[in-house]
């Protein structure tokens, strides 16, 4: 044992030995943080291995830089200083994470006081006794130095070896990055969430990544001036589509309930899946809404997202502007840019309160920062809901029925009128992992592609989750006083899989074209206005960017003073050129341009040699779409809304918003208002409505499918089959 320590001391007494020891120490401490402080949501061996190795490369790179220094004193000071810096970054994140459940970004450091808030006064409170573990080495080294057990190495490390260390660390990092990209393609370009970067590349790489993001964003922002608003304002006023008087204000003062239908494409509406000679309606409830005379349903509504997927759709629906041509707006600018989103507008104009409900970690897509800029009062993320298990969740979060059920206790304490958004997730790729147990049973499609096969079952699950929530709204009476907007965020089946989907849509895989891909970019957009009787299916061509002006007009709010680039779809002036987020892609009732080819929208016939007038018409549509994107991009990347006074909106102070104790805040507000409180809970005579939510499983809803095959009786007894788990399935 003694010789071991002697050898160790000798090792640490060499320059290279010290550097390696420091790297080892920071590695060890990072792993402590990974497994005891951060919630990295690690799934599978691969992600665990990645997390295990990722602190090494960057730490070796940074601390290894000290080896270039010849002077003994300078070497020791620098190596310790570098070590302390790397450690300080890690430890700050440990402290910050306890408060914010997220990592420190360069943006948060620069743009808000939240870091100083997190690390200032609160830091002491957040410091736990156990944290001394993170400092054990300082005590140990101090002691060893004091006892003169470690000596200083006077021999400089030669240049070539120092370079070899740097090169080795760079190489290790490249391998790390490569492995991370295999686990999560487009990790850096899409930047899903801070957690994803940290768990794949480590906190040091995350700092560099975040600094680079902030730098490129600030370049764009710094170049912009108030003058850049001139063409924007001109565009917005020229393109303003005045409200349709038939609909203007018909939902004034009502609660707004958004239901985000994950990966839900329009083709699912009214679709029937054929399986073993039987035909199954995939989404009976959504179909009934689609055809209801309480619903304004839109049959030619397109998603306009790009790499930011869900986050892009949220940006479009909540702010009336597009996401970016690269990456996610919410990740890059969401937490910093001035924005004029629906919750903020409605709160300032009509006194609405607002909340989002979503069963995934709040840091995903940078929601926890962006929602503050959008003016959301509350954000109920996974931390508010049932603990996730293999039965009730999958990699993207809690199953929808449970998310809805768990939401009620928070929804019922929200002051009305409210603007709320429920983001579902179970109908998310890969469509094969979210449903288990009693939710399994809807038939799978039978194509070569498992992803396609599972899509209908998860869509059916989503459908029954939505129905359960509607039933709750009706049971509480909130329904009559609300406007419920349902939308699909983006495709569920990607273009590369579409040829395999073709036969299910009655099409030919061989002749499947860019036109067919374009048509599948349709997503549902349904506005349910209970009590209204003039509901219908409207075939106007439109996109997600048009949703906010449409909604504002239904609520009786004139949208003209907000810098949004879409148009009210119900307006007689609505322009039917739909810009997709990829430049050059657009769809109008007459022409479709997709993947570099042009088609007639009605027939799908390709336009190979357009005549003069067709060429001109195509050019006009192309220019219209391009200009809309250009104006949106100018606003988003230039942060132009910070200069805009015309909206009359007060600027949001995000430091006043916290999503940590949302229920407490709701209850405090309820108490403060007393009899004047308008929450569902108060209106229900201070009784909870949680029990009014009921979401039967697939098995309970379709007992006939689960009867033992030997049974000859045709009657289906719900009690016996629904509750019995011993009955074998027919599948
Ligand atoms: C996760 C969810 C999915 O929280 O919203 O996002 P997506 O992968 O569809 O962009
Ligand atoms: Mn999505």
XYZ file of C-alpha atoms and ligand atoms in Angstrom:
742
model
C 0.000 0.000 0.000
C 2.770 2.323 0.953
C 4.564 1.760 -2.307
C 1.341 2.465 -4.153
C 1.114 5.888 -2.554
C 4.791 6.467 -3.141
C 4.355 5.675 -6.810
C 1.297 7.870 -6.938
C 3.176 10.727 -5.346
C 5.996 10.252 -7.780
C 3.498 10.220 -10.663
C 1.740 13.375 -9.484
C 5.110 15.008 -8.994
C 5.782 14.908 -12.737
C 4.176 17.574 -14.915
C 2.396 15.114 -17.164
C 1.339 13.095 -14.148
C -0.234 16.139 -12.559
C -2.139 17.002 -15.719
C -3.449 13.462 -16.041
C -4.417 13.427 -12.378
C -6.343 16.666 -12.762
C -8.085 15.290 -15.851
C -8.944 12.161 -13.926
C -10.323 14.231 -11.046
C -12.531 16.368 -13.234
C -13.699 13.246 -15.029
C -14.666 11.684 -11.733
C -16.444 14.816 -10.525
C -18.334 15.166 -13.790
C -19.577 11.618 -13.415
C -20.664 12.416 -9.866
C -22.678 15.314 -11.229
C -24.075 13.161 -14.052
C -25.334 10.467 -11.795
C -26.274 12.357 -8.649
C -27.298 15.846 -9.707
C -28.237 16.128 -13.369
C -31.165 14.294 -14.824
C -29.661 13.271 -18.151
C -32.475 10.910 -18.995
C -29.977 8.304 -20.176
C -31.544 5.481 -22.104
C -29.686 2.312 -23.002
C -26.098 1.176 -22.732
C -24.899 3.310 -25.622
C -25.920 6.594 -24.013
C -24.448 5.505 -20.698
C -21.131 4.700 -22.337
C -21.136 8.030 -24.165
C -21.815 9.901 -20.948
C -19.120 7.929 -19.180
C -16.377 8.817 -21.639
C -17.353 12.304 -22.736
C -15.689 14.393 -19.988
C -12.212 13.099 -20.895
C -11.388 14.592 -24.292
C -12.247 18.210 -23.592
C -10.743 18.208 -20.093
C -7.500 16.804 -21.449
C -7.554 19.446 -24.149
C -7.988 22.373 -21.745
C -5.815 21.293 -18.864
C -3.258 19.833 -21.284
C -2.611 23.346 -22.617
C -0.541 24.013 -19.496
C 2.054 21.531 -20.757
C 3.223 24.067 -23.342
C 4.561 26.287 -20.568
C 8.262 25.968 -19.810
C 8.617 28.011 -16.620
C 7.958 25.802 -13.611
C 6.001 28.268 -11.526
C 3.941 29.395 -14.510
C 3.190 25.790 -15.436
C 1.879 24.938 -11.990
C -0.171 28.060 -11.684
C -1.652 27.610 -15.149
C -2.471 23.944 -14.807
C -4.238 24.529 -11.503
C -5.975 27.579 -12.857
C -7.256 25.670 -15.881
C -8.388 22.874 -13.631
C -10.184 25.285 -11.337
C -11.876 26.929 -14.315
C -13.119 23.629 -15.709
C -14.236 22.625 -12.241
C -15.915 25.967 -11.594
C -17.932 25.522 -14.761
C -19.012 22.072 -13.686
C -19.834 23.120 -10.158
C -21.753 26.222 -11.240
C -23.886 23.943 -13.346
C -24.444 21.677 -10.374
C -25.736 24.609 -8.339
C -27.685 26.112 -11.204
C -29.247 22.790 -12.093
C -30.780 22.414 -8.650
C -32.645 25.648 -9.134
C -33.452 25.586 -12.823
C -33.299 21.918 -13.876
C -31.203 22.987 -16.821
C -27.649 23.889 -17.752
C -26.153 27.361 -17.880
C -26.001 28.744 -21.386
C -23.930 31.695 -22.482
C -27.220 33.369 -23.320
C -28.520 33.091 -19.809
C -25.226 34.360 -18.466
C -25.308 37.417 -20.673
C -28.943 38.153 -21.115
C -30.542 37.755 -17.773
C -29.888 37.975 -14.165
C -31.056 34.453 -13.610
C -27.556 33.064 -13.366
C -26.456 35.607 -10.879
C -29.746 35.020 -9.130
C -29.038 31.306 -9.221
C -25.460 31.654 -8.168
C -25.629 34.658 -5.913
C -27.613 34.578 -2.729
C -29.389 31.403 -3.668
C -26.106 29.612 -4.261
C -25.457 29.338 -0.581
C -28.897 27.930 -0.009
C -28.411 25.481 -2.815
C -25.083 24.339 -1.501
C -25.461 21.009 0.236
C -23.140 19.525 2.760
C -22.581 16.557 0.473
C -21.133 18.961 -2.107
C -17.935 19.004 -0.092
C -17.251 15.760 -1.954
C -16.571 17.948 -4.974
C -13.794 19.681 -3.043
C -12.053 16.693 -1.475
C -9.082 16.926 -3.824
C -8.323 20.524 -2.867
C -8.038 19.482 0.752
C -5.968 16.479 -0.166
C -3.571 18.392 -2.393
C -3.282 21.163 0.161
C -2.359 18.633 2.777
C 0.145 16.792 0.567
C 1.833 20.013 -0.489
C 1.969 21.188 3.091
C 3.578 17.914 4.096
C 5.911 18.309 1.101
C 4.838 14.899 -0.207
C 4.527 16.276 -3.722
C 7.399 18.071 -5.329
C 7.533 20.379 -8.303
C 8.857 19.038 -11.559
C 11.442 21.451 -12.954
C 11.757 19.705 -16.315
C 9.646 21.342 -19.033
C 7.508 19.047 -21.124
C 8.831 19.132 -24.663
C 6.815 20.881 -27.350
C 6.265 17.818 -29.448
C 4.812 15.800 -26.586
C 2.589 18.708 -25.593
C 1.335 18.851 -29.115
C 0.791 15.103 -29.079
C -1.434 15.520 -25.997
C -3.455 18.231 -27.735
C -3.742 16.154 -30.891
C -4.803 13.121 -28.901
C -7.531 15.066 -27.129
C -8.809 16.463 -30.429
C -8.871 12.993 -31.868
C -10.721 11.643 -28.851
C -13.237 14.416 -29.150
C -13.806 13.656 -32.842
C -14.525 10.043 -31.996
C -16.862 11.193 -29.218
C -18.681 13.507 -31.602
C -18.944 10.802 -34.218
C -20.460 8.366 -31.715
C -22.830 11.062 -30.476
C -24.056 11.769 -34.004
C -24.799 8.081 -34.465
C -26.932 8.173 -31.344
C -28.652 11.407 -32.323
C -28.213 12.572 -35.927
C -28.001 16.345 -36.414
C -27.254 16.788 -32.727
C -25.401 20.074 -33.144
C -27.327 21.554 -36.039
C -30.732 21.011 -34.451
C -29.700 21.403 -30.833
C -32.715 19.629 -29.347
C -31.957 20.493 -25.771
C -29.076 21.392 -23.528
C -29.421 18.035 -21.840
C -28.860 16.225 -25.114
C -25.615 18.087 -25.765
C -24.313 17.595 -22.239
C -25.084 13.926 -22.084
C -23.444 13.322 -25.456
C -20.456 15.669 -25.340
C -20.016 16.834 -21.759
C -20.291 20.218 -20.029
C -17.112 21.706 -21.537
C -18.158 21.049 -25.097
C -21.587 22.369 -24.195
C -20.034 25.665 -23.114
C -18.233 26.024 -26.440
C -21.364 25.028 -28.327
C -23.451 27.523 -26.415
C -20.869 30.292 -26.859
C -20.838 29.673 -30.586
C -24.628 29.795 -30.729
C -24.739 33.045 -28.840
C -21.978 34.501 -30.947
C -23.591 33.774 -34.298
C -26.983 34.909 -33.050
C -25.539 38.127 -31.673
C -23.757 38.825 -34.973
C -27.122 38.918 -36.738
C -28.706 40.890 -33.955
C -25.906 43.441 -33.701
C -26.134 44.201 -37.408
C -29.843 45.042 -37.205
C -31.192 48.537 -36.608
C -34.522 50.214 -36.175
C -34.485 51.072 -39.885
C -34.831 47.407 -40.716
C -38.387 47.694 -39.447
C -39.390 49.891 -42.385
C -39.742 47.110 -45.004
C -41.214 44.834 -42.338
C -43.958 47.258 -41.370
C -44.654 47.967 -45.029
C -44.998 44.245 -45.725
C -47.253 43.638 -42.758
C -49.632 46.450 -43.589
C -49.746 45.553 -47.297
C -50.454 41.933 -46.495
C -52.937 42.539 -43.746
C -56.084 40.544 -44.427
C -59.044 42.198 -42.803
C -61.295 40.065 -40.620
C -64.376 38.375 -41.945
C -67.272 40.058 -40.169
C -69.163 36.780 -40.042
C -66.561 35.336 -37.680
C -64.918 38.316 -36.067
C -65.192 38.094 -32.293
C -67.435 35.043 -32.197
C -65.260 33.506 -29.476
C -64.552 36.704 -27.621
C -63.496 36.247 -24.016
C -63.527 32.459 -24.165
C -60.818 30.158 -22.875
C -58.436 29.114 -25.618
C -57.367 25.493 -25.471
C -54.744 24.398 -27.949
C -54.252 20.713 -28.514
C -50.980 19.956 -30.205
C -51.428 16.710 -32.118
C -47.953 15.249 -32.321
C -46.766 14.117 -35.776
C -50.366 14.007 -36.936
C -50.985 14.259 -40.665
C -54.205 15.218 -42.351
C -54.440 11.923 -44.236
C -55.345 10.208 -40.952
C -58.612 12.113 -40.855
C -61.407 9.808 -42.069
C -58.797 7.134 -42.767
C -59.693 3.495 -42.289
C -57.037 0.858 -41.834
C -57.813 -2.475 -43.432
C -56.565 -5.438 -41.481
C -57.459 -9.111 -41.830
C -60.558 -8.332 -43.823
C -61.782 -5.799 -41.305
C -61.793 -2.061 -41.527
C -60.816 0.084 -38.544
C -61.501 3.786 -38.230
C -58.224 5.200 -36.899
C -59.386 8.449 -35.315
C -63.148 8.304 -34.798
C -63.266 11.192 -32.374
C -61.138 13.604 -34.396
C -63.209 12.642 -37.435
C -66.373 13.572 -35.594
C -64.856 16.949 -34.743
C -63.768 17.417 -38.342
C -67.331 17.000 -39.555
C -69.055 18.747 -36.679
C -71.012 21.928 -37.251
C -69.304 23.356 -34.182
C -65.978 23.112 -36.013
C -64.262 25.256 -38.571
C -62.065 22.577 -40.144
C -59.450 23.321 -42.760
C -58.679 20.690 -45.361
C -55.723 22.379 -47.071
C -53.665 23.493 -44.118
C -49.923 22.785 -44.366
C -47.200 22.463 -41.808
C -44.389 24.953 -42.303
C -41.718 23.571 -40.016
C -38.127 22.683 -40.698
C -35.346 21.321 -38.473
C -37.000 22.707 -35.343
C -39.996 20.375 -35.920
C -42.306 20.642 -32.891
C -40.613 23.835 -31.733
C -41.092 25.428 -35.160
C -44.779 24.619 -35.096
C -45.063 26.194 -31.656
C -43.245 29.300 -32.870
C -45.608 29.535 -35.825
C -48.801 29.020 -33.844
C -47.901 31.137 -30.842
C -46.100 34.027 -32.534
C -47.272 34.124 -36.145
C -43.687 33.978 -37.415
C -41.646 31.199 -38.978
C -38.873 29.210 -37.370
C -35.424 29.459 -38.924
C -34.028 28.000 -42.120
C -31.481 26.201 -39.928
C -31.872 24.835 -36.434
C -34.613 25.794 -34.028
C -35.714 29.359 -33.354
C -36.709 28.446 -29.809
C -33.259 27.064 -29.095
C -31.300 29.851 -30.771
C -33.339 32.947 -29.965
C -36.341 31.842 -27.933
C -34.926 32.803 -24.576
C -33.527 36.165 -25.624
C -35.406 37.833 -28.460
C -38.285 40.188 -27.836
C -41.422 38.417 -29.010
C -45.104 39.220 -29.212
C -46.773 35.898 -28.594
C -50.410 35.036 -28.071
C -50.290 34.527 -24.265
C -48.712 37.934 -23.845
C -51.132 39.695 -26.192
C -54.132 38.067 -24.536
C -52.879 38.776 -21.054
C -52.200 42.435 -21.723
C -55.351 43.086 -23.725
C -57.926 40.860 -22.115
C -56.450 39.691 -18.833
C -55.985 36.063 -19.824
C -53.825 33.739 -17.783
C -51.818 31.080 -19.596
C -50.191 27.688 -19.213
C -48.536 24.886 -21.154
C -48.850 21.203 -20.258
C -46.302 18.766 -21.638
C -44.992 15.476 -20.297
C -41.341 15.899 -21.270
C -38.482 17.703 -19.540
C -38.965 21.478 -19.659
C -35.553 22.044 -21.185
C -36.424 20.194 -24.386
C -36.477 22.660 -27.288
C -35.522 25.323 -24.751
C -39.182 25.589 -23.821
C -38.526 26.655 -20.244
C -36.801 29.816 -21.479
C -38.854 30.534 -24.576
C -42.213 30.266 -22.834
C -41.219 33.066 -20.507
C -40.551 35.342 -23.468
C -43.927 34.346 -24.836
C -45.592 35.366 -21.629
C -46.758 31.980 -20.393
C -47.544 32.279 -16.698
C -47.128 28.576 -16.008
C -45.389 25.651 -17.597
C -46.268 22.214 -16.290
C -43.590 19.913 -17.612
C -42.682 16.326 -16.713
C -41.588 17.370 -13.241
C -45.228 18.090 -12.335
C -46.611 14.777 -13.489
C -46.505 11.100 -12.568
C -43.063 9.621 -12.341
C -42.197 8.120 -15.680
C -41.930 4.360 -15.924
C -41.627 1.929 -18.797
C -45.383 1.424 -18.703
C -46.518 5.026 -18.763
C -43.961 6.757 -20.974
C -41.324 6.451 -23.671
C -38.276 8.454 -24.670
C -40.167 11.661 -25.477
C -42.240 11.737 -22.349
C -45.354 10.709 -20.527
C -48.185 9.017 -22.423
C -50.931 11.397 -23.458
C -53.807 10.024 -21.395
C -51.731 10.279 -18.250
C -50.451 13.710 -19.192
C -54.036 14.938 -19.601
C -55.158 13.272 -16.403
C -52.267 14.693 -14.406
C -52.868 18.139 -15.917
C -56.320 18.530 -14.413
C -55.159 19.345 -10.891
C -53.208 22.280 -12.324
C -55.713 23.330 -14.956
C -58.542 23.568 -12.451
C -56.724 26.229 -10.448
C -55.965 28.429 -13.430
C -57.918 31.677 -13.655
C -60.342 31.935 -16.565
C -60.258 33.039 -19.261
C -57.083 31.145 -19.990
C -54.895 30.422 -22.964
C -53.573 26.894 -22.620
C -51.643 24.469 -24.732
C -51.524 20.716 -24.296
C -48.595 19.187 -26.153
C -49.176 15.507 -26.767
C -46.298 13.185 -27.513
C -47.277 9.501 -27.695
C -47.854 9.680 -31.434
C -44.168 10.380 -32.003
C -41.621 8.398 -33.950
C -40.831 5.469 -33.604
C -44.567 4.720 -32.920
C -43.606 1.342 -31.557
C -42.500 2.111 -28.026
C -45.158 4.290 -26.466
C -48.033 1.833 -26.122
C -47.907 -1.143 -23.806
C -50.287 -3.253 -21.741
C -53.958 -2.410 -22.008
C -53.327 0.238 -24.638
C -52.126 -2.341 -27.146
C -54.718 -3.702 -29.509
C -55.337 -1.368 -32.412
C -54.147 -3.320 -35.445
C -50.757 -2.618 -36.960
C -50.461 -1.916 -40.651
C -48.622 -4.555 -42.620
C -45.927 -2.848 -44.653
C -42.183 -3.491 -44.761
C -41.661 -0.500 -42.517
C -42.298 -0.879 -38.797
C -42.505 2.849 -38.315
C -45.446 3.075 -40.683
C -47.030 -0.018 -39.175
C -47.212 1.453 -35.690
C -48.325 4.944 -36.711
C -52.043 4.140 -36.849
C -52.168 2.580 -33.413
C -50.497 5.548 -31.727
C -52.737 7.929 -33.690
C -55.722 5.969 -32.419
C -54.393 6.282 -28.873
C -54.009 10.033 -29.325
C -57.565 10.170 -30.630
C -58.970 8.518 -27.536
C -56.813 10.708 -25.274
C -58.250 13.807 -26.962
C -61.747 12.429 -26.580
C -61.188 11.818 -22.874
C -60.106 15.419 -22.460
C -63.124 16.701 -24.378
C -65.357 14.570 -22.162
C -63.771 16.192 -19.139
C -64.341 19.674 -20.552
C -67.971 18.824 -21.168
C -68.423 17.299 -17.723
C -67.144 20.462 -16.059
C -69.036 22.850 -18.291
C -65.804 24.542 -19.313
C -66.456 23.317 -22.827
C -69.200 25.822 -23.631
C -67.000 28.679 -22.608
C -63.961 27.674 -24.620
C -62.576 27.609 -28.107
C -60.550 24.482 -28.744
C -57.968 24.523 -31.481
C -56.385 21.300 -32.667
C -53.419 21.201 -35.021
C -50.888 18.719 -36.339
C -47.332 19.907 -35.919
C -45.583 18.162 -38.814
C -45.340 14.891 -40.707
C -45.207 11.617 -38.844
C -44.049 9.566 -41.811
C -40.997 11.065 -43.460
C -40.616 11.471 -47.220
C -38.129 8.632 -47.406
C -40.760 6.259 -46.017
C -43.634 7.559 -48.119
C -43.220 5.076 -51.001
C -43.922 2.313 -48.485
C -46.962 4.218 -47.249
C -48.259 4.691 -50.805
C -50.230 1.420 -51.093
C -52.099 2.235 -47.883
C -53.230 5.471 -49.512
C -54.289 3.724 -52.680
C -51.218 4.987 -54.523
C -48.389 3.384 -56.400
C -44.934 3.262 -54.766
C -43.266 3.242 -58.181
C -44.828 6.462 -59.395
C -44.701 8.227 -56.017
C -43.457 11.782 -56.642
C -42.375 15.022 -55.024
C -45.934 16.175 -55.564
C -47.214 13.324 -53.418
C -44.714 14.229 -50.704
C -45.885 17.839 -50.845
C -49.537 16.838 -50.444
C -48.673 14.823 -47.356
C -47.442 17.978 -45.633
C -51.068 18.741 -44.829
C -51.867 18.648 -41.138
C -55.181 19.100 -39.343
C -56.280 22.525 -38.217
C -59.641 22.467 -36.495
C -61.208 25.248 -34.529
C -63.984 23.950 -32.319
C -66.356 26.658 -31.122
C -68.969 25.002 -28.925
C -72.444 26.365 -29.526
C -71.626 27.606 -33.009
C -73.725 25.942 -35.677
C -72.138 27.169 -38.878
C -69.128 24.887 -38.711
C -67.854 23.526 -42.015
C -64.861 22.179 -43.860
C -63.020 25.017 -45.520
C -60.684 24.259 -48.397
C -58.714 27.519 -48.438
C -54.965 26.917 -48.852
C -53.135 28.032 -45.742
C -50.370 27.193 -43.317
C -49.436 27.266 -39.659
C -48.259 30.860 -39.910
C -51.878 31.872 -40.547
C -53.195 30.387 -37.321
C -52.499 33.275 -34.965
C -54.163 36.065 -36.977
C -57.102 33.700 -37.526
C -57.427 33.029 -33.809
C -57.029 36.669 -32.809
C -59.835 37.683 -35.126
C -62.117 34.957 -33.760
C -61.400 36.386 -30.307
C -62.273 39.841 -31.561
C -58.733 41.189 -31.453
C -57.502 43.144 -34.422
C -54.189 41.630 -35.526
C -53.054 44.547 -37.671
C -50.745 46.129 -35.161
C -48.696 43.009 -34.550
C -45.801 42.125 -36.780
C -46.994 38.725 -37.946
C -46.505 37.501 -41.486
C -49.532 35.212 -41.863
C -53.130 36.071 -42.676
C -56.512 35.248 -41.184
C -57.617 32.191 -43.181
C -61.270 33.187 -42.873
C -60.622 36.594 -44.389
C -61.897 37.190 -47.930
C -58.485 38.754 -48.616
C -56.503 35.663 -47.634
C -53.736 34.946 -50.132
C -53.515 31.246 -50.892
C -49.780 30.974 -51.509
C -48.430 28.643 -48.833
C -44.692 28.956 -48.284
C -42.995 25.847 -46.992
C -39.923 26.521 -44.899
C -37.547 25.177 -47.554
C -36.817 27.961 -49.976
C -38.407 27.461 -53.365
C -41.079 25.117 -52.000
C -44.621 26.439 -52.113
C -48.171 25.293 -52.669
C -51.122 27.187 -54.113
C -54.516 25.862 -55.242
C -53.076 25.838 -58.778
C -49.353 25.136 -58.482
C -47.111 23.063 -56.287
C -43.362 23.479 -56.268
C -41.477 20.855 -54.326
C -38.043 19.264 -54.571
C -37.087 21.476 -57.504
C -40.057 20.421 -59.661
C -43.353 22.093 -60.450
C -46.751 20.446 -60.584
C -50.407 21.268 -61.060
C -51.907 21.006 -57.598
C -55.208 19.577 -58.744
C -53.906 16.724 -60.868
C -50.331 16.236 -59.718
C -49.174 16.410 -63.307
C -45.630 17.726 -63.568
C -45.072 20.998 -65.405
C -41.998 20.308 -67.473
C -42.212 22.980 -70.179
C -44.288 25.831 -68.800
C -45.698 28.376 -71.219
C -45.144 32.066 -70.681
C -48.128 32.737 -68.478
C -47.477 29.646 -66.356
C -43.859 30.709 -65.946
C -45.010 34.129 -64.800
C -47.582 32.676 -62.402
C -45.017 30.302 -60.933
C -42.566 33.147 -60.512
C -45.145 35.298 -58.767
C -46.013 32.541 -56.307
C -42.342 31.804 -55.720
C -41.605 35.472 -55.028
C -44.591 35.791 -52.711
C -43.456 32.825 -50.656
C -39.833 33.982 -50.618
C -40.769 37.465 -49.455
C -42.888 36.140 -46.604
C -39.970 34.039 -45.359
C -37.515 36.886 -45.839
C -39.572 39.271 -43.736
C -40.031 36.668 -41.023
C -36.303 35.894 -41.003
C -35.449 39.577 -40.768
C -37.623 39.894 -37.669
C -36.360 36.700 -36.069
C -32.628 36.910 -36.687
C -32.454 40.687 -36.269
C -34.550 40.638 -33.091
C -36.500 43.472 -34.676
C -39.446 43.386 -32.300
C -37.198 44.997 -29.686
C -37.435 48.196 -31.758
C -41.140 48.004 -32.465
C -43.437 50.291 -30.481
C -46.603 49.888 -32.582
C -47.939 46.849 -30.736
C -48.444 48.766 -27.510
C -47.289 45.697 -25.605
C -45.206 46.107 -22.481
C -41.905 44.274 -22.547
C -41.837 41.059 -20.555
C -39.467 40.810 -17.641
C -38.602 37.132 -17.680
C -36.923 37.296 -14.309
C -40.405 37.714 -12.851
C -41.537 34.385 -14.251
C -40.595 31.090 -12.674
C -41.969 27.679 -13.528
C -40.805 25.986 -10.390
C -43.735 26.370 -8.041
C -46.580 26.840 -10.435
C -49.285 25.166 -8.363
C -48.364 27.218 -5.326
C -48.585 30.372 -7.403
C -51.966 29.372 -8.787
C -53.313 28.643 -5.326
C -52.006 31.922 -3.983
C -53.749 33.778 -6.785
C -56.956 31.854 -6.183
C -56.856 32.709 -2.511
C -56.063 36.337 -3.148
C -59.076 36.658 -5.466
C -61.390 34.818 -3.105
C -64.949 34.877 -4.415
C -63.788 36.721 -7.499
C -61.669 33.743 -8.515
C -62.742 32.280 -11.849
C -60.829 29.027 -11.701
C -62.649 25.818 -12.537
C -62.075 24.753 -8.938
C -63.703 27.855 -7.469
C -66.576 27.676 -9.931
C -67.127 24.078 -8.931
C -67.835 25.155 -5.365
C -64.238 24.692 -4.263
C -64.339 21.057 -5.194
C -61.772 19.324 -7.312
C -62.776 18.128 -10.783
C -59.937 15.640 -11.035
C -62.370 12.733 -10.734
C -64.291 13.933 -13.754
C -61.428 12.914 -15.976
C -61.705 9.394 -17.194
C -59.633 7.832 -19.959
C -60.430 4.170 -20.551
C -57.736 2.048 -22.152
C -57.984 0.549 -25.619
C -58.756 -2.804 -24.074
C -61.594 -1.336 -22.026
C -63.011 0.449 -25.057
C -62.856 -2.563 -27.347
C -63.569 -5.573 -25.162
C -64.938 -7.531 -28.116
C -61.452 -7.647 -29.606
C -60.077 -9.324 -26.540
C -62.537 -12.114 -26.050
C -60.973 -15.547 -25.924
C -61.087 -17.118 -29.374
C -62.814 -20.209 -28.017
C -65.796 -18.178 -26.842
C -68.759 -18.562 -29.124
C -70.869 -15.898 -27.488
C -71.013 -12.626 -29.376
C -72.002 -10.485 -26.469
C -69.256 -8.358 -25.010
C -69.372 -7.895 -21.326
C -67.375 -4.843 -20.469
C -66.944 -5.685 -16.811
C -65.433 -9.080 -17.301
C -63.262 -8.416 -20.317
C -62.170 -4.902 -19.570
C -60.897 -5.518 -16.111
C -59.589 -8.988 -16.591
C -55.963 -9.144 -17.542
C -55.929 -12.891 -17.824
C -57.960 -12.969 -21.013
C -55.595 -13.798 -23.870
C -55.469 -11.351 -26.744
C -56.460 -12.460 -30.187
C -53.267 -11.024 -31.665
C -40.673 16.554 -27.236
C -41.600 16.711 -28.359
C -41.033 16.191 -29.648
O -40.838 17.317 -26.116
O -42.275 17.873 -28.401
O -40.456 17.098 -30.505
P -40.144 16.722 -32.034
O -39.137 15.595 -32.036
O -41.432 16.259 -32.659
O -39.647 17.957 -32.667
Mn -43.344 17.052 -33.097
